Amino acid sequence: MNAQTSIEHPPTTRKRERLVVIGNGMAGCRAVEEVLERDAERYAITIIGAEPRVNYDRIMLSPVLAGDKTFDEIVINSAEWYADNGIELLSGDPVQQIDRDAKTVTSQSGKVVAYDKLLIATGSDPFIIPVPGKDLNGVITFRDLDDVEKMLAAAAGGGEAVVIGGGLLGLEAAHGLTLRGMKVTVIHLMPTLMERQLDEAAGYLLKQELERRGQTILTGANTKQILGADGHVAAVELEDGMRIKADIVVMAVGIRPATSLANTAGLECERGIVVNDQMVTSDPDVLAVGECVQHRGQCYGLVAPLWEMCRALADQLTDTDSAYEGSVTSTKLKVSGIDVFSAGDFSGGEGCEDIVMRDAARGVYKRLVIKDDKIIGAVLYGDTADGSWYFDQLRKEADISDIREGLIFGQAFTTGGALADPSEAVAALSDDAEICGCNGVSKGRIVQTIAAGAHTIDALRASCKASASCGSCTDTCEALLSLTLGDQYGGERTVKTMCKCTSFGHDDVRRLIFEKELKAIPEVMQELHWTTPEGCSSCRPAFNYYLLCAWPGEYEDDQKSRFVNERLHANIQKDGTYSVVPRMWGGVTNPTELRAIADVVEKYNAPLVKVTGGQRLDIFGIKKEDLPAVWADLNAAGMVSGHAYGKSLRTVKTCVGSEWCRFGTQDSTGLGIKIERMTWGSWMPHKFKIAVSGCPRNCAEATIKDFGVVCVESGYELHIGGNGGIKVRATDLLCKVETEEEALDYCAALIQLYREDAHYLERTAPWLERKGLDWIKAELLDDPQSVPVLAARFRYSQQFMQDDPWERRAKGERRDLHAHLGEIRPFNLEIA
Amino acid sequence: MMTQDARWIDIGLASHIEPGTARTLPVQGGEEIAVFRTMRGEVYALVNKCPHKHGPLSQGIIHGDSVSCPLHNWRISLRSGEALGEDKGCTPTIPIKLDGGRIYISRKEALAGSRAEA
């Protein structure tokens, strides 16, 4: 990089200038090495360090903890180095004060050292979260050798360790302590481990792997306090009340630049000590380097930038022009057997595109972020072989447009000549090459199947099973279709894909969630090779529903993947306020309910209260922060959520039936209420409306509902698939039953069939037309066991759903979704 | 709770916003602000109005560094406030900085709409 400059600056005979370095760490010593390399004669150098030992490689503390290395192996500069280079080392005696006027520093023991040039390399301090108990014995940070020794001493007795912080350092500490025989729990505030280096997908894979190794990983966990016994740590308590036993607590939540010395001396500091491109602070005779500095707004906590800074700094100290222009960094986790790599900026942004490759079988996730035909970021999990090559392309800002097609497969693929064109690569494969690993289908077999008439990917899947399981060979199969059929292959898949994140259709996704027992959204994305890191606003809500439907009682609803109405349990209106519809069972109400509604309307100044088409009352104009209080008032009158906002059971509309009406044949109101009591609270692919009419005059309009009952003298006609929306569709008759019990069972069974089969956001009318009435009838009526089995699955699921969400919110659950973060009052305007 | 500073207003701990969600910050006499926290923990602030029909962006689904408006599903960049894809429009952004786990919002832009010209 920088040529040696000792020729231009020959040793002088004049008195040496005095260079004093505060900090005997990696940055301070490296800076000195760089200076010596350029001009060994120029400075009389003194290094003052707080730790009572020579300089060592701090990033290798993790291997020391894990037992892979000894301290002697990580020493960078031995005592001889200081002696040989005439460097005075004052170790174990931290600098207490800088006097910039006198140009001296004073150490703890009172030693005063004069300087011509001062270099501050104080590094960083571990950040201690300000929780009760942080000062107890046994609370350790992970910063220097003393910390490692404390951890090793604790681990010698086995026991349990809690590591607070699931970043690079925390995970390395956890790994070391696990290897040393402790039972380790990692507490991480964010939902994703190493969220600064990894995205959600890679973080999820890492979490799974660490859990396989016996660590307990708690993400989204906020430490409330550290509990002690006799002055020593005993347990960690989380915000949610959970307690974890702990013999030691390692605090590894992050670092902050150590600026206090510089700050007290009046040097300009923000997050770090502010330096220019020559590493000079606001005082021209004081320089700073390493983790304590802030350069162009950035602070670094990694080692690579430090080397680059030291070069610019040494040039400056030896009167050579050069500039440090900031660093692009890459990270590797030092945990044996786990390959994680990340570099650059992968947070997305304007004009960025993602290339994502997932290989579920090998546990690989690769993501490249491309902008203006250049790689700007990379995250690799499971296969990091190409990490340094990608990082190289990134730093060189190489134009990748020519190799883009195969880029994600790595260096070997993109520079492999003929293989650069994927279709040529497929053509070049031998006939016995296995294409579909899941079902063991060879290229020859696929080509034969295509020749025999399977001209679409779906036909291929149906006839030879290729691409029918995980789907990762779909692209290869499509390439074979196109190679074999030439122009005859339209290339169009007959299945509409779920969204732009995938080539899978809804049916594939639903089937695979079940077959592969996928139970979390990141897991579905990984196993189904999602091409985006976090999905989109189309697939996320669909996944949430599919998982909720597939694993009742087991899957934890992801509120972040719900549309606003389902997240706030009310209907958003065009002005951003909400409308609230309490449930009125079967459309029947009473004075208490009406009074409570009237009171809410007055108390919250609701500008409109309206009778809905579903026989209930809709209160408009409620602010999101008032919703819990409104619900508390409605709950007090015995009312629960009407789910008027959900892809869920909405209302059961009824007429008065045989109790009052002279034409009524059955108790339609009573049956409607029973049906609503059975079905309320259930989540569906789309909204679902039911009605019960007491006679064929059909006053409840049951024949334009998703499920309609028309009572007749001899029993109950059950109708399905009606819709009164944009495209009016009258129901089809499913069957006729004789008793209320049967009507209830058929209703539950039909709903469950719809829940398990329809695509997300597909109403029953288009679902019925897509599947055909005959299919639905066959599913429900052919086997006498179908209805009871489906109805039982519905009722099982309902035991987890029939829990009034309003009541939980009114009692304070998820207050953050309703309350403002704060309020800004501009009473104190600054003078511009 | 909120400290006074010439340039920045302390609006509290970042941990008060669950990653992947947003919270609101009304400005007396001005435009309500939506403060977003992505799954990766980055924090952004926008005027809480979609450029399309003024839907409250704070209530949208957040994915990556964009949010889908709850009213008509316009996708808005959290970084620039620009509508993404085919749609055209822009929502003002408000500079944010994070320090010691706390969020600071730029006073000037936060109050931009509310200045009764003192």
mmCIF file of C-alpha atoms in Angstrom, chain A residues 197-202 341-343 345-349 352-358 364-370 375-381 383 390 408 531-534, chain B residues 40 64-65:
data_model
loop_
_atom_site.group_PDB
_atom_site.id
_atom_site.type_symbol
_atom_site.label_atom_id
_atom_site.label_comp_id
_atom_site.label_asym_id
_atom_site.label_seq_id
_atom_site.Cartn_x
_atom_site.Cartn_y
_atom_site.Cartn_z
ATOM 1 C CA GLN A 197 -24.135 -8.894 10.832
ATOM 2 C CA LEU A 198 -26.917 -11.291 9.907
ATOM 3 C CA ASP A 199 -30.405 -11.009 8.550
ATOM 4 C CA GLU A 200 -33.389 -12.829 9.985
ATOM 5 C CA ALA A 201 -32.935 -15.924 7.829
ATOM 6 C CA ALA A 202 -29.277 -16.513 8.683
ATOM 7 C CA PHE A 341 -19.805 -14.674 7.061
ATOM 8 C CA SER A 342 -21.115 -11.205 6.490
ATOM 9 C CA ALA A 343 -19.768 -8.138 4.777
ATOM 10 C CA ASP A 345 -24.314 -3.328 3.723
ATOM 11 C CA PHE A 346 -27.107 -5.824 3.429
ATOM 12 C CA SER A 347 -29.850 -3.749 4.916
ATOM 13 C CA GLY A 348 -31.229 -3.020 1.457
ATOM 14 C CA GLY A 349 -32.191 0.451 0.320
ATOM 15 C CA CYS A 352 -30.779 -2.580 -4.182
ATOM 16 C CA GLU A 353 -31.606 -6.057 -5.355
ATOM 17 C CA ASP A 354 -31.208 -9.300 -3.489
ATOM 18 C CA ILE A 355 -29.968 -12.559 -4.897
ATOM 19 C CA VAL A 356 -30.874 -15.292 -2.441
ATOM 20 C CA MET A 357 -30.012 -18.956 -2.589
ATOM 21 C CA ARG A 358 -31.182 -21.443 -0.010
ATOM 22 C CA VAL A 364 -27.071 -23.218 3.411
ATOM 23 C CA TYR A 365 -28.299 -19.669 3.057
ATOM 24 C CA LYS A 366 -26.548 -17.167 0.826
ATOM 25 C CA ARG A 367 -27.595 -13.653 0.110
ATOM 26 C CA LEU A 368 -25.929 -11.041 -2.028
ATOM 27 C CA VAL A 369 -27.066 -7.450 -2.192
ATOM 28 C CA ILE A 370 -26.465 -5.842 -5.570
ATOM 29 C CA ILE A 375 -21.964 -6.318 -4.776
ATOM 30 C CA ILE A 376 -22.539 -4.062 -1.778
ATOM 31 C CA GLY A 377 -23.304 -6.693 0.833
ATOM 32 C CA ALA A 378 -23.149 -10.412 1.499
ATOM 33 C CA VAL A 379 -24.487 -12.779 4.150
ATOM 34 C CA LEU A 380 -23.427 -16.401 3.995
ATOM 35 C CA TYR A 381 -24.473 -19.195 6.323
ATOM 36 C CA ASP A 383 -21.129 -22.350 3.128
ATOM 37 C CA TYR A 390 -17.351 -11.876 -2.600
ATOM 38 C CA ILE A 408 -24.619 -16.766 -6.158
ATOM 39 C CA THR A 531 -35.843 -15.520 -2.615
ATOM 40 C CA THR A 532 -36.255 -12.574 -0.249
ATOM 41 C CA PRO A 533 -34.812 -12.356 3.250
ATOM 42 C CA GLU A 534 -37.956 -11.304 5.135
ATOM 43 C CA ARG B 40 -32.317 -5.661 12.059
ATOM 44 C CA GLY B 64 -36.753 -5.195 5.063
ATOM 45 C CA ASP B 65 -36.490 -1.422 5.060
#
